[in-house]
Each structure stands twice: as C-alpha cells, then as structure tokens.
Tab-separated table of C-alpha atoms in Angstrom:
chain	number	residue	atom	x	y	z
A	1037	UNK	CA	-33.019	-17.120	14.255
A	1038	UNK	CA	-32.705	-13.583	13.417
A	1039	UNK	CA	-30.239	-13.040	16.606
A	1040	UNK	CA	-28.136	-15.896	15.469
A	1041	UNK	CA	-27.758	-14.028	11.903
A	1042	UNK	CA	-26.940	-10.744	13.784
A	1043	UNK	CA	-24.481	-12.651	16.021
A	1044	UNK	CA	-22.968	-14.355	12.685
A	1045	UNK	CA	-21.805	-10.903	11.539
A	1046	UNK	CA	-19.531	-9.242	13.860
A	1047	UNK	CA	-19.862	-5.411	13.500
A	1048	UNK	CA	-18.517	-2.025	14.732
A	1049	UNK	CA	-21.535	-2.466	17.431
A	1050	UNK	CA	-19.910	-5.290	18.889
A	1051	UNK	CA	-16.581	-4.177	18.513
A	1052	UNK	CA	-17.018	-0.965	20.673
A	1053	UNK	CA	-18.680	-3.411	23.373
A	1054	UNK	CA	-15.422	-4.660	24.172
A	1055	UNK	CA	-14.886	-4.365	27.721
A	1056	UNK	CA	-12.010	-1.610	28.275
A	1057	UNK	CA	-12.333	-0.837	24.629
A	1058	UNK	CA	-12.832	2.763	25.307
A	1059	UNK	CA	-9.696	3.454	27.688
A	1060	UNK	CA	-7.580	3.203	24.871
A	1061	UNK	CA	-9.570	4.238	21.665
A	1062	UNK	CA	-10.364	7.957	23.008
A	1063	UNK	CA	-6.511	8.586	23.666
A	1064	UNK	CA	-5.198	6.387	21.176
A	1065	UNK	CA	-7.195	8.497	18.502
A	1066	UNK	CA	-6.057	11.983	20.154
A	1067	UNK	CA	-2.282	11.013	20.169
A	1068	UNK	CA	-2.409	9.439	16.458
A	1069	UNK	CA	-3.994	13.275	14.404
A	1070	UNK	CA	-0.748	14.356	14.515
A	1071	UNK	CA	0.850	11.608	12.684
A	1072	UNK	CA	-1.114	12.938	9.175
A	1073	UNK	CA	0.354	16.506	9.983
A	1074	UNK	CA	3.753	15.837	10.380
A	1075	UNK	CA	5.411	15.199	6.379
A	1076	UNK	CA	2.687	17.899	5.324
A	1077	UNK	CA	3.422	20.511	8.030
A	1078	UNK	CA	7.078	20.175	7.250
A	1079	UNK	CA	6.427	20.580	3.420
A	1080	UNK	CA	4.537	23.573	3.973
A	1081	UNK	CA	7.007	25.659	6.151
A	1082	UNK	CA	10.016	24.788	4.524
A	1083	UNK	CA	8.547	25.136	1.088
A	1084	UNK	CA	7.530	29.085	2.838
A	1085	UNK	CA	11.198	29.229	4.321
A	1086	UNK	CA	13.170	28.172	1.377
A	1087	UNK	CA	10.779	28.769	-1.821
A	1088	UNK	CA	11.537	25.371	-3.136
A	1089	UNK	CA	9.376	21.901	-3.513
A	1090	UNK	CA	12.432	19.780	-3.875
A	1091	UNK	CA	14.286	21.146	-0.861
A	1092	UNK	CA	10.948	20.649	1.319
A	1093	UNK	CA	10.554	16.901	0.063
A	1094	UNK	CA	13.919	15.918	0.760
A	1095	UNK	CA	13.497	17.501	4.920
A	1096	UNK	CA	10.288	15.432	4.707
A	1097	UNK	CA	11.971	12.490	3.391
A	1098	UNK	CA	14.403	12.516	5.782
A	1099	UNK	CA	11.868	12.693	8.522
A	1100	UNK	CA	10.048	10.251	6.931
A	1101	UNK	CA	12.947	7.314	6.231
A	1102	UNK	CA	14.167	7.929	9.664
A	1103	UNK	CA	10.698	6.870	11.020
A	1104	UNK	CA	10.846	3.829	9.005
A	1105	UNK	CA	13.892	2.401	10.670
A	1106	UNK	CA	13.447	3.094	13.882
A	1107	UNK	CA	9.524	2.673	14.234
A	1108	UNK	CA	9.818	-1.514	14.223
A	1109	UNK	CA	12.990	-0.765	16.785
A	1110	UNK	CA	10.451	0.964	18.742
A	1111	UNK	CA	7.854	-1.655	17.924
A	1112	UNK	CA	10.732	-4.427	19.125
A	1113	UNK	CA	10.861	-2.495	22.571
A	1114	UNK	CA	7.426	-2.315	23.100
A	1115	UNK	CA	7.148	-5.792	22.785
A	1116	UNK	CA	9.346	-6.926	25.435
A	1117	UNK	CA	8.986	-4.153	27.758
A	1118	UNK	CA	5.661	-2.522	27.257
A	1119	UNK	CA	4.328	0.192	25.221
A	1120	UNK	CA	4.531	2.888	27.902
A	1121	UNK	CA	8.204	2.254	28.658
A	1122	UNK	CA	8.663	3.130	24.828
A	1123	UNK	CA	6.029	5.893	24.043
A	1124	UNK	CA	7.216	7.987	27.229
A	1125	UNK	CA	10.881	9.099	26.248
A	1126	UNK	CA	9.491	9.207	22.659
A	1127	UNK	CA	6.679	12.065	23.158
A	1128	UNK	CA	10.031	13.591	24.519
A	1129	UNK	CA	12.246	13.397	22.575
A	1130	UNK	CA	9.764	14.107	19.480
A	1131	UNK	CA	8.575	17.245	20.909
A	1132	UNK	CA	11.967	18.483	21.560
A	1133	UNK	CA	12.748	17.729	17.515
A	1134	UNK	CA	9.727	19.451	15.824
A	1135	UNK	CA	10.964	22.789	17.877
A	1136	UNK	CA	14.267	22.548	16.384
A	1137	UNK	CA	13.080	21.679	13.079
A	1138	UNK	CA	10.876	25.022	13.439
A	1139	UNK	CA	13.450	27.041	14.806
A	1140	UNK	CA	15.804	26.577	12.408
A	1141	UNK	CA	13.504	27.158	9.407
A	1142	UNK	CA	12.276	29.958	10.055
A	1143	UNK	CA	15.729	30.766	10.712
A	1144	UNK	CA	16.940	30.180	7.109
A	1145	UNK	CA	19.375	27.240	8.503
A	1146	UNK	CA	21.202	25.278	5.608
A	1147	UNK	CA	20.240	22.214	4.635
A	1148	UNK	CA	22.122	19.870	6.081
A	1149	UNK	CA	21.452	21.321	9.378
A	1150	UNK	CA	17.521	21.069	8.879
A	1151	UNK	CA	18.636	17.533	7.684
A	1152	UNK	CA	20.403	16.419	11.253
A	1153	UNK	CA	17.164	17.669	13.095
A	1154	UNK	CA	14.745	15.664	11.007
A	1155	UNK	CA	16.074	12.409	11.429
A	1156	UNK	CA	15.141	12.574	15.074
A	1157	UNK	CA	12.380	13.782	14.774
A	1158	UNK	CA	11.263	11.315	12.891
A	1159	UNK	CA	12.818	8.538	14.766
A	1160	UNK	CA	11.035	9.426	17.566
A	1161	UNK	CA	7.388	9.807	16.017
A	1162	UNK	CA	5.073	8.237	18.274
A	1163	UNK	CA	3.686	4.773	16.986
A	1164	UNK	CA	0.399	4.835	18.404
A	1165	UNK	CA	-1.719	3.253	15.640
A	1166	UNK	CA	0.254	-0.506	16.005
A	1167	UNK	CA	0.099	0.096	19.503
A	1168	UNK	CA	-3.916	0.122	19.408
A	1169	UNK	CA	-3.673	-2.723	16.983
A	1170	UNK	CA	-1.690	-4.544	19.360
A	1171	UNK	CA	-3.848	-4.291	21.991
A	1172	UNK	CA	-7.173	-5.412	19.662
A	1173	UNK	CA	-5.090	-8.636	18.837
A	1174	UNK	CA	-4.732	-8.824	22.381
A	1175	UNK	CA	-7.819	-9.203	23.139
A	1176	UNK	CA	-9.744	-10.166	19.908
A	1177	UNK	CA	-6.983	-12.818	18.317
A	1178	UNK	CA	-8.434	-15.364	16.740
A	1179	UNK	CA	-11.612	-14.367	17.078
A	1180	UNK	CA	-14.481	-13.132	13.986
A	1181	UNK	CA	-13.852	-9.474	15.111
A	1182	UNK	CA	-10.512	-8.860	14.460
A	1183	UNK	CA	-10.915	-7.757	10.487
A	1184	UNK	CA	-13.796	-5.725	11.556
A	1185	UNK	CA	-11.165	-3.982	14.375
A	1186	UNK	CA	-8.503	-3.805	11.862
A	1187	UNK	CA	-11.343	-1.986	9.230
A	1188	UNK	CA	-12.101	0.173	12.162
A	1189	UNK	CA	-8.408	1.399	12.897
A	1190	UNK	CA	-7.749	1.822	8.812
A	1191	UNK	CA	-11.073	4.005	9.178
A	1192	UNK	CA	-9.660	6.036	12.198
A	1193	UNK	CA	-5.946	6.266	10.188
A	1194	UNK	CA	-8.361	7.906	7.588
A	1195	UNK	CA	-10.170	10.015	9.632
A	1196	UNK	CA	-6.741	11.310	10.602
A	1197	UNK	CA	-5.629	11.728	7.214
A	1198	UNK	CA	-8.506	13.979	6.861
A	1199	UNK	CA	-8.689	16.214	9.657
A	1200	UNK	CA	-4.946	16.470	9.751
A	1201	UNK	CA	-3.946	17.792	6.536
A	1202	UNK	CA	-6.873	20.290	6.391
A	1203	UNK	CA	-5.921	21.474	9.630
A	1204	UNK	CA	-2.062	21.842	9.003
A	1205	UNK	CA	-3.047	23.086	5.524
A	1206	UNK	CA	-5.388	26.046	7.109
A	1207	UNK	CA	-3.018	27.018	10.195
A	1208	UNK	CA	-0.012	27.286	8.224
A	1209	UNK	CA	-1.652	28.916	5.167
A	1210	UNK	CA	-3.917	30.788	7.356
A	1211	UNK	CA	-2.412	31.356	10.642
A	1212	UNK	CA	1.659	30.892	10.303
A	1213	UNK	CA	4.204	28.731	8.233
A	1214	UNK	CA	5.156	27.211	11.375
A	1215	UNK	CA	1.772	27.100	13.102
A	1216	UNK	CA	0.818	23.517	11.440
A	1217	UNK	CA	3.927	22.308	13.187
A	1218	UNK	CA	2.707	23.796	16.458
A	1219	UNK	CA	-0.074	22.284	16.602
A	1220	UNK	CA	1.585	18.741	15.560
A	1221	UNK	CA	4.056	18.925	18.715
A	1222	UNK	CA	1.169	20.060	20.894
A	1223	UNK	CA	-1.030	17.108	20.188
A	1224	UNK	CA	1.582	14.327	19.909
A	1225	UNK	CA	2.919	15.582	24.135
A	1226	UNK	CA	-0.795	15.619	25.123
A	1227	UNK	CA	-2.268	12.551	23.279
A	1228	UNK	CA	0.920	10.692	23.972
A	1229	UNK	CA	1.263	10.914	27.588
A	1230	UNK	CA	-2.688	10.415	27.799
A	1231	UNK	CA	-2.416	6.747	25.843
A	1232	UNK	CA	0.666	5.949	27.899
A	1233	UNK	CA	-1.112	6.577	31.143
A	1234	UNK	CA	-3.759	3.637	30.066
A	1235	UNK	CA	-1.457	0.622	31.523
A	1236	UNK	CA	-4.414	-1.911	31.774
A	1237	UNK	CA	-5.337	-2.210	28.421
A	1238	UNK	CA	-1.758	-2.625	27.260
A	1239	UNK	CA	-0.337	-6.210	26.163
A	1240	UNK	CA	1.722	-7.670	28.360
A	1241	UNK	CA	5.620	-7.620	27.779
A	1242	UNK	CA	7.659	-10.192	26.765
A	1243	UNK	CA	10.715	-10.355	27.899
A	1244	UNK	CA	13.012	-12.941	27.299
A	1245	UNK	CA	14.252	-15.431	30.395
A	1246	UNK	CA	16.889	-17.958	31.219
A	1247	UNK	CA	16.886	-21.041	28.872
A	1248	UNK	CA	13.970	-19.178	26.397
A	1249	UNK	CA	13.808	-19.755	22.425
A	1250	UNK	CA	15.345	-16.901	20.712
A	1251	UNK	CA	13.118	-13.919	20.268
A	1252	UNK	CA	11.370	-14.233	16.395
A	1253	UNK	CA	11.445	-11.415	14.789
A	1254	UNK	CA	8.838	-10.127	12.974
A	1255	UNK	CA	10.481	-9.549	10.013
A	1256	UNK	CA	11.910	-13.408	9.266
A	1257	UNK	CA	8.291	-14.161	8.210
A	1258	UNK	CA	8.419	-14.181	4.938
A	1259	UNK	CA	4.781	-12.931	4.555
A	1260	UNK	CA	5.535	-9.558	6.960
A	1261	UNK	CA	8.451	-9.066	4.375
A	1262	UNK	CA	5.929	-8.960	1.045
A	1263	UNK	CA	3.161	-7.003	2.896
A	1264	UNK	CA	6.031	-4.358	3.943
A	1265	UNK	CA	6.205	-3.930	-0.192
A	1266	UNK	CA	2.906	-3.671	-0.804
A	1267	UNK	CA	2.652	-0.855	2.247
A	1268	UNK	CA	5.789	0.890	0.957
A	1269	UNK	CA	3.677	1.225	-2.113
A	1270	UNK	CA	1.088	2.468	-0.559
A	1271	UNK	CA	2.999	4.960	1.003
A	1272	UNK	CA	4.085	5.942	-2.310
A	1273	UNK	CA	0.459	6.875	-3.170
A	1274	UNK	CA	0.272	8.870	0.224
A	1275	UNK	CA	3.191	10.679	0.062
A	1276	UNK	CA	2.702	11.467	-4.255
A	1277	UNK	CA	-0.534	12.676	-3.726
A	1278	UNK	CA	0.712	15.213	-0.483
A	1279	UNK	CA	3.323	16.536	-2.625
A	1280	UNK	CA	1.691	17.036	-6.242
A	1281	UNK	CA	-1.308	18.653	-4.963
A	1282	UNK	CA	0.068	21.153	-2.827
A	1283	UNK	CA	2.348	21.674	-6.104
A	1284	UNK	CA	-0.793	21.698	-8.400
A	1285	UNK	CA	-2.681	24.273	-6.375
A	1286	UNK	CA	-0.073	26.752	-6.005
A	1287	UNK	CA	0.344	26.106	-9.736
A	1288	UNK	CA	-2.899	26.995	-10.716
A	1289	UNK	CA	-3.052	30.278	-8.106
A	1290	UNK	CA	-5.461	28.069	-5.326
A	1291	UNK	CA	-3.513	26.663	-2.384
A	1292	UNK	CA	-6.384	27.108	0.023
A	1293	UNK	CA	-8.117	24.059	-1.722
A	1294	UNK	CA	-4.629	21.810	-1.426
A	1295	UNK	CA	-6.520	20.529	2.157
A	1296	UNK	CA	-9.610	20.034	1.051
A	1297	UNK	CA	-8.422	17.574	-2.400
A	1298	UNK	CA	-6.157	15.857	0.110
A	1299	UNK	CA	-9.180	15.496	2.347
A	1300	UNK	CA	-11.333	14.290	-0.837
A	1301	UNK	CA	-8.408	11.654	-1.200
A	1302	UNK	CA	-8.728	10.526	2.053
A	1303	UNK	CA	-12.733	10.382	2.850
A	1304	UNK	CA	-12.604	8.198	0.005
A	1305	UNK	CA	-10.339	5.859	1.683
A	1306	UNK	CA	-12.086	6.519	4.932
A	1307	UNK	CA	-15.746	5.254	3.369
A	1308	UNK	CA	-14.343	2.189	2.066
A	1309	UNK	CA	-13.028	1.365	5.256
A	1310	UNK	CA	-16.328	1.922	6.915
A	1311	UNK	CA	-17.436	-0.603	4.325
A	1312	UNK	CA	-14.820	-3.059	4.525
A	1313	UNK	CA	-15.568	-3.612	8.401
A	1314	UNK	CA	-19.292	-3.957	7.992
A	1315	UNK	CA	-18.690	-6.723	5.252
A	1316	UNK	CA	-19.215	-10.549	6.107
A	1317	UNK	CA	-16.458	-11.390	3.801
A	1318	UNK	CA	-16.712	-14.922	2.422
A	1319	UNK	CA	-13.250	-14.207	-0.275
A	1320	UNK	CA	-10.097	-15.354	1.626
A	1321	UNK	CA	-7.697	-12.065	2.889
A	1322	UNK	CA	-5.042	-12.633	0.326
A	1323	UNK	CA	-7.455	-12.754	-2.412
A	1324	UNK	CA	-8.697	-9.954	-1.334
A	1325	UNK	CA	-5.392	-8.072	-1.124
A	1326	UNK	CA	-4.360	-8.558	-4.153
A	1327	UNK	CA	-7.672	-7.492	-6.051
A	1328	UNK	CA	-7.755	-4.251	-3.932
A	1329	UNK	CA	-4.453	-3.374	-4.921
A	1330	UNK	CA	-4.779	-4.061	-8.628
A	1331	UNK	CA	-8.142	-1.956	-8.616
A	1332	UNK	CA	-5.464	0.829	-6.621
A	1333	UNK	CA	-2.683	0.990	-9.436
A	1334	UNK	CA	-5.679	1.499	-12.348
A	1335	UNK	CA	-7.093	3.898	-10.059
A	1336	UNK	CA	-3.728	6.093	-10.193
A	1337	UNK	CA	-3.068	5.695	-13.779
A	1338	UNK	CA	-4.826	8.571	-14.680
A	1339	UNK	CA	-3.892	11.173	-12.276
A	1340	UNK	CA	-0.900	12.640	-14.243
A	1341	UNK	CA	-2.993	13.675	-17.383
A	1342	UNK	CA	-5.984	15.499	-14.892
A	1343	UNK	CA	-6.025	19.070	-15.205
A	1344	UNK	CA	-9.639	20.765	-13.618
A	1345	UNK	CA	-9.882	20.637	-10.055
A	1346	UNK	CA	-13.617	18.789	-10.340
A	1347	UNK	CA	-11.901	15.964	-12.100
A	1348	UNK	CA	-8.898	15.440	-9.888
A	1349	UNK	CA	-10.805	15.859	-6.877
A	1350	UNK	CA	-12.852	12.751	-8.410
A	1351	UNK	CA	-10.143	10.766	-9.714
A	1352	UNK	CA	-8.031	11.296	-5.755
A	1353	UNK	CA	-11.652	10.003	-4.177
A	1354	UNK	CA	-11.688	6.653	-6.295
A	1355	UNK	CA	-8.167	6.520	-5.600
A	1356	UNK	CA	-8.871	6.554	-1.790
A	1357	UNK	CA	-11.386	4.176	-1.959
A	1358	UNK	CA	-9.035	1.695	-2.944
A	1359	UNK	CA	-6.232	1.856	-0.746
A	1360	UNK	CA	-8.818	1.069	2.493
A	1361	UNK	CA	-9.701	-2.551	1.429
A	1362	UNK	CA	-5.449	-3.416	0.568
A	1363	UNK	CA	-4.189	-1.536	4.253
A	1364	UNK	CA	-7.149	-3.280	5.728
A	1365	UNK	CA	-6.385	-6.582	4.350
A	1366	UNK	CA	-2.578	-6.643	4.986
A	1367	UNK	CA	-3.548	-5.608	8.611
A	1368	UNK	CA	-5.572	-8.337	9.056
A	1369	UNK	CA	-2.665	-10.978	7.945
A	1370	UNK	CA	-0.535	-9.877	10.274
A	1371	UNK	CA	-3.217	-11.302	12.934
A	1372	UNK	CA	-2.714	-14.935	11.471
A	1373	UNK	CA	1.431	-15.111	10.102
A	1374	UNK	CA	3.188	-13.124	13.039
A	1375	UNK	CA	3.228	-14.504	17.138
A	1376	UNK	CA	1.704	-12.290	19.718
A	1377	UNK	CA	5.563	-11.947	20.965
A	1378	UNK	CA	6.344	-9.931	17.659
A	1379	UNK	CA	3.025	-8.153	16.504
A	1380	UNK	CA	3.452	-4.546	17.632
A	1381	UNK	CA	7.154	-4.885	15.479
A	1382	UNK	CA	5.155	-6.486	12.831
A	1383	UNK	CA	2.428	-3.377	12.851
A	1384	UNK	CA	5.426	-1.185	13.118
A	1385	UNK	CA	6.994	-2.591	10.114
A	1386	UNK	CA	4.116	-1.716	8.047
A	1387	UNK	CA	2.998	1.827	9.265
A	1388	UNK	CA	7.083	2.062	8.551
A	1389	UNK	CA	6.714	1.027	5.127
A	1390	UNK	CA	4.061	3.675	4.639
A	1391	UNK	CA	6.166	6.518	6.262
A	1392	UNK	CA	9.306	5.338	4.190
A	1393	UNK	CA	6.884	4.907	1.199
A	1394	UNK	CA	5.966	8.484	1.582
A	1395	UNK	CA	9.267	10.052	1.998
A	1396	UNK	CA	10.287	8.443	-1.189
A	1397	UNK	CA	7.808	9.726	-2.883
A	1398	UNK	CA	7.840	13.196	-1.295
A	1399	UNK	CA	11.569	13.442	-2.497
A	1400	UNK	CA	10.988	11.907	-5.876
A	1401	UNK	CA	7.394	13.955	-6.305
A	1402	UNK	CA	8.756	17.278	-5.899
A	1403	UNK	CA	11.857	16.757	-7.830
A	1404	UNK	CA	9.727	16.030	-10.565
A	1405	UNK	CA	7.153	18.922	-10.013
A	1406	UNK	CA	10.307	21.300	-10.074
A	1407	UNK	CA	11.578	19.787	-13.157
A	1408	UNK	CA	8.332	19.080	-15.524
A	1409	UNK	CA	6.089	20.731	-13.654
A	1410	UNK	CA	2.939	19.599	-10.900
A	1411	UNK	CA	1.325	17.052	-12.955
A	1412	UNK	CA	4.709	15.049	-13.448
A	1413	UNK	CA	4.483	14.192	-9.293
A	1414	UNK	CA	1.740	12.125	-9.782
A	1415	UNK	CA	3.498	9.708	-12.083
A	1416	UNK	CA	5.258	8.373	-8.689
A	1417	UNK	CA	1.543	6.488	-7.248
A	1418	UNK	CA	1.090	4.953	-11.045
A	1419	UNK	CA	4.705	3.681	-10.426
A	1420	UNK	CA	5.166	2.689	-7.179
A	1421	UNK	CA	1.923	0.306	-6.896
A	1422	UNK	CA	2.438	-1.166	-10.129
A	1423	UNK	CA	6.322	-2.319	-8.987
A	1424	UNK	CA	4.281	-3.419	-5.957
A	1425	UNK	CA	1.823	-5.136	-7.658
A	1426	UNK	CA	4.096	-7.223	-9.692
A	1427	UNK	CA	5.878	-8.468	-6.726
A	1428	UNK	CA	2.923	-9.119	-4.834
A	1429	UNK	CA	1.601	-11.260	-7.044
A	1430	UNK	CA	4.936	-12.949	-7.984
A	1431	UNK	CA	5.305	-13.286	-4.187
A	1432	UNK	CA	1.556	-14.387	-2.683
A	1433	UNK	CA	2.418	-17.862	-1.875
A	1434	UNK	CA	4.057	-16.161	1.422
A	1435	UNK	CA	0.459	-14.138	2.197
A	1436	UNK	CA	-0.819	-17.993	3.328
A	1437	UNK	CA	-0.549	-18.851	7.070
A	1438	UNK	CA	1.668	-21.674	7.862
A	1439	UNK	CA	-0.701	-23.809	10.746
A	1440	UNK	CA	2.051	-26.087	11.455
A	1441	UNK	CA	4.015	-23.100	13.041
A	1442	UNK	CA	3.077	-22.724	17.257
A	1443	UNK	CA	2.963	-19.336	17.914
A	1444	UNK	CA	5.086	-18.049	20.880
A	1445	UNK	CA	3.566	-17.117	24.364
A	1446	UNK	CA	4.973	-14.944	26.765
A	1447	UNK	CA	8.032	-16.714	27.710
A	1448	UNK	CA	8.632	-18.120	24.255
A	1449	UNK	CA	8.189	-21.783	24.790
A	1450	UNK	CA	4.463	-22.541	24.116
A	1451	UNK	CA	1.069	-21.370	22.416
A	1452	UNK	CA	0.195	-17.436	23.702
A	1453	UNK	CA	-2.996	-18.343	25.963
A	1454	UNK	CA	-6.241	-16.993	24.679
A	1455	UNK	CA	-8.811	-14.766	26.611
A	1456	UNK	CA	-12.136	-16.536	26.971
A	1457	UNK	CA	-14.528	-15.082	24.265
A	1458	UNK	CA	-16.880	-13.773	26.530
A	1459	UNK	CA	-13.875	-11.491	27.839
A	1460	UNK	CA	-13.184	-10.539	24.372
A	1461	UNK	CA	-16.136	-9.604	23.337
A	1462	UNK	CA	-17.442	-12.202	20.865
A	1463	UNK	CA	-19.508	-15.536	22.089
A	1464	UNK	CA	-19.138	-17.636	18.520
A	1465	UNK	CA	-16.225	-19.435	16.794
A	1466	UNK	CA	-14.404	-17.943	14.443
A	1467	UNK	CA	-15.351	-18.608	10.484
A	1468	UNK	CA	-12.844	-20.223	8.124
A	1469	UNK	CA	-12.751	-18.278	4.686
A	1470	UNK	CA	-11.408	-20.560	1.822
A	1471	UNK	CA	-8.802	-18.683	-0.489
C-alpha cells in the first residue's frame, strides 16, 4: 500500500529516472545561465559607458523586444526541422553580437549604433529553456509527471536567475564593465554547441509533406494568446525589479548588494518552485493560475514605498515566491491546449513574452528612476500584473482545454503517437483534476 501512495505522487525522484533524462538536463542547464545575464550585463556596462539609466534600459529593451519576435520564429523552425538545425547558426550569430555590442560601448558609440547591434543580438539569443521543455513533453505528455517537469524547469530558470545576476553583477562591478558580458558570450558558444550535440533526446521534426493539413500555429490558440499576457506581465516584474534595484543601490551608495537583492528575489521564486513540483495538486491548473497571480500583483504593491534594504530584500523574496506557482502553471497548460507539432513555438511564445515583458519594463523603469527617482521603477511590477490580472480573469474561459480538438502528429493528419509509459518514465494513468 505504501508503494502505491509513493507511486500516486510523481516527484523530482522519478522525474530524474527518466531514461536519457540526463543527456540533455546537464547541457541544457549550462547553455541556459547566460540567458539571466544578458538584459543585466548590458544595463551595467552601458549604464558605466554612458552614465545614464534611461539610455541603458532602452539598449536592453531593444535586445530584449527583438528576442521576443524572433524567439517563437526560432521556436517555428525548431519544430519542423529540429532544434539543432536552429540553435547552431544561433550560438553564432549571438556570439558575434554581444562582441559588437561590447566593442562599441566601451567605445562611446552613439545610440543608435548600440541600437542596430542589439537587435541581433537579441534575435539570436539561444532558446534553450522551451527546447528542454519540448523534449519533457516529448517524452512525459500526458502523463502525471509533466507539472512536476515543468516545476522542475521553472526551478532551474530560477536557479539561473540567481547565479546569473550575482555573477554579472560581481564581474562587471568587480572585475570590468564589460566582463559580465564576457562571460555571457562565453557560456552561451560552449553550453550551446554542447545541448546541440545531444541529437537523441531531441523531438522529432515536423515537417510538412504533400497533401498535409496546414501547419497550426501556436499562436491561433486562443489560450497560448492569454497566457502570453499573463507572461508579458511577468516579465514586467523581472525586468522592474533588474532595473530599480540596481538604481536603488547606487542611490543609496551600495551597488555591491544590487546581486545579492536580485538573488533574494529570485531564491524566493526558486523555493516555491521546488514546492510547486513536490505538490499532489488536487485544484485544477487554471485555478491555480489565476490565484498565484493575484497573490503576485498584492505582493508588488508595496515595493515603491520600501526604503531599508532589510525590508525590500523581504518584500522582493515574497514577491518571488509568487511568480513560481503562475510561470509554473501557464507552463503546464501549454502541455494540454497546444499539438506536439507547435509546442517548442508555443514555449517560445512565452519565454518571449517574458523577455519582451522585461524590456518594457527596463525602458519604462529607468525612465522613471531618472525622472522621480529609484523607488518610482518599481511602480512598473504593481502595474503591469494588475493590467494582466484583469485580462486574465476577463479572459480564463480560453485557459480550458478543448478535448474535442485531435492534436496533430508528425505529418499533420492524425493523433501524435505516445511513448509507452514505461519508456517515459511513469507506470500509472494520469489523474484528472476538476477545475
């Protein structure tokens, strides 16, 4: 009986069991870090370069929208012809953009030409994280371990957004302005080529053939379109906090401790995560979205009006512990509203909405911290997950899976075929939560 329980309850255990697992994770977590260094890196040495907040948010932002738009592109390619066929010319061409963008800081280059080098850059940022999601609904669809692999990969995001701003933070502070970029394009060439050279764990491509359905895109599902708003405000939250506490600190004569708030910010996100996966959750996902994300815009309300470090460092860790149950959740939907055919655009979509989410609020952030000074930045969390909030909720109707709708297999005419559960890593059916 008690092995019946413990087989009930899928956990990270069971998870890591998955055959082949491990082929991907190790590289896939090495090629993601520098993903969290990028907006702050560039923040940081143009802020040193230039001597103004507002002038380093908008490079950022540009980086950042650019990534957006072209990351579900990206995520559209790697669907139909693999994720290595994608992620190679992207390391490239990414590597060869963060140079640039260093060499012409430091060089005192005008705006607009730091502006034409970011949007590369950016465009070009390696999408590893829905790649590794891809490949866990590969193998795990439909099965009672894919929320606890989507809690895992929100908890390895976080561990990211942890190490990688206090790293950036401490080499360019520490070491050189430009030295947090450095490390950035270093990481993203070796982690990068390392994930692409795992072509067994991969999902397969799906290319379209003679007399196939039209490729669905993962963005005519309605429910893709209302989690993309409720990411883009989470962005907001990422890209706000960033910006106002490197703003705050150098206010206040401390920028050594930006990292280590930032990193507050984001263990708490990283615990709840932790949590979320080891949950047996019997609340149904969209429920649970939409809680999580009201408990997120409370949580930022009083940011603004904080002014000893003890107390923000609290307020950013309660903060954090409430984005990790609303990213997990809308990851976790994607599973049962999207096809297999369109899932790494549909993870693309959302890690977009974050990136564009962040730029916004990078510009918006430290145009306000110029203007009215550090504590004004955070006003743009408070304000981007309430506008979220209100559509998600007008809006949730969409969040419900549609069962009537077959779900595209590789060549677009039938159901995708599943694995056999023993080959995914789970022996038991899958539990139906009522919403």
């Amino acid at each position: 009986m008690a092995s019946a329980v413990k087989d009930s309850r899928p956990g990270y255990g069971q998870l890591l069991r998955t055959p082949g697992a491990w082929t991907f994770l190790l590289p896939g977590f090495l090629a993601r870090q520098p993903f969290a260094m990028l907006t702050i890196g560039i923040v940081l040495l143009v802020k040193s370069t230039t001597g103004s907040y507002g002038t380093a948010g908008v490079v950022s932002a540009a980086t950042g929208v650019s990534m957006a738009l072209f990351a579900p592109q990206g995520g559209k390619l790697a669907d139909r012809f693999g994720q290595r066929a994608v992620l190679l010319p992207g390391v490239l061409v990414h590597v060869a953009g963060v140079a640039a963008l260093i060499t012409l800081a430091l060089a005192h280059a005008p705006l607009w030409a730091l502006l034409a080098v970011a949007v590369p850059t950016g465009a070009s940022t390696p999408q590893v994280g829905p790649m590794v999601r891809a490949r866990w609904a590969a193998r795990l669809g439909g099965t009672p371990l894919m929320p606890t692999a989507a809690a895992f990969e929100s908890v390895t995001d976080e561990f990211t957004f942890v190490v990688g701003p206090v790293l950036a933070t401490a080499l360019c502070t520490g070491v050189h302005p430009a030295a947090g970029l450095i490390a950035e394009a270093a990481l993203t060439l070796a982690g990068g080529l390392l994930f692409a050279a795992q072509r067994r764990s991969q999902p397969p491509a799906h290319r379209p053939r003679s007399g196939d359905r039209p490729h669905v895109s993962a963005l005519s599902v309605p429910g893709v379109r209302v989690l993309i708003v409720a990411f883009l405000g989470i962005g907001l939250v990422f890209g706000g906090m960033q910006v106002s506490l490197t703003a705050f600190t150098q206010d206040i004569g401390r920028p050594g401790i930006n990292g280590v708030l930032y990193g507050i910010f984001a263990a708490g996100n990283m615990l709840a995560g932790i949590a979320c996966g080891a949950i047996a959750w019997k609340v149904g996902p969209r429920r649970r979205l939409l809680v999580a994300y009201g408990l997120l815009t409370l949580a930022t309300a009083p940011l603004w009006t904080v002014t000893a470090v003890p107390l923000l460092g609290a307020v950013g860790l309660v903060v954090g512990l409430c984005i990790a149950p609303a990213l997990i959740t809308g990851y976790t939907l994607v599973e049962t509203l999207v096809p297999a055919s369109a899932r790494t655009e549909a993870f693309t979509w959302l890690t977009g909405a974050v990136a564009l989410g962040q730029a916004a609020a990078a510009t918006a952030a430290g145009q306000l911290a110029d203007r009215f000074g550090p504590s004004s930045g955070f006003l743009v969390p408070l304000a981007g997950t309430a506008l979220a909030l209100v559509l998600l909720l007008a809006l949730r109707a969409h969040l419900l899976p549609h069962p009537s709708a077959p779900e595209a297999g590789s060549d677009g005419r039938g159901p995708e075929p599943r694995q056999d559960a023993a080959e995914r890593g789970v022996g038991h059916r899958a539990p139906v939560s009522v919403d």
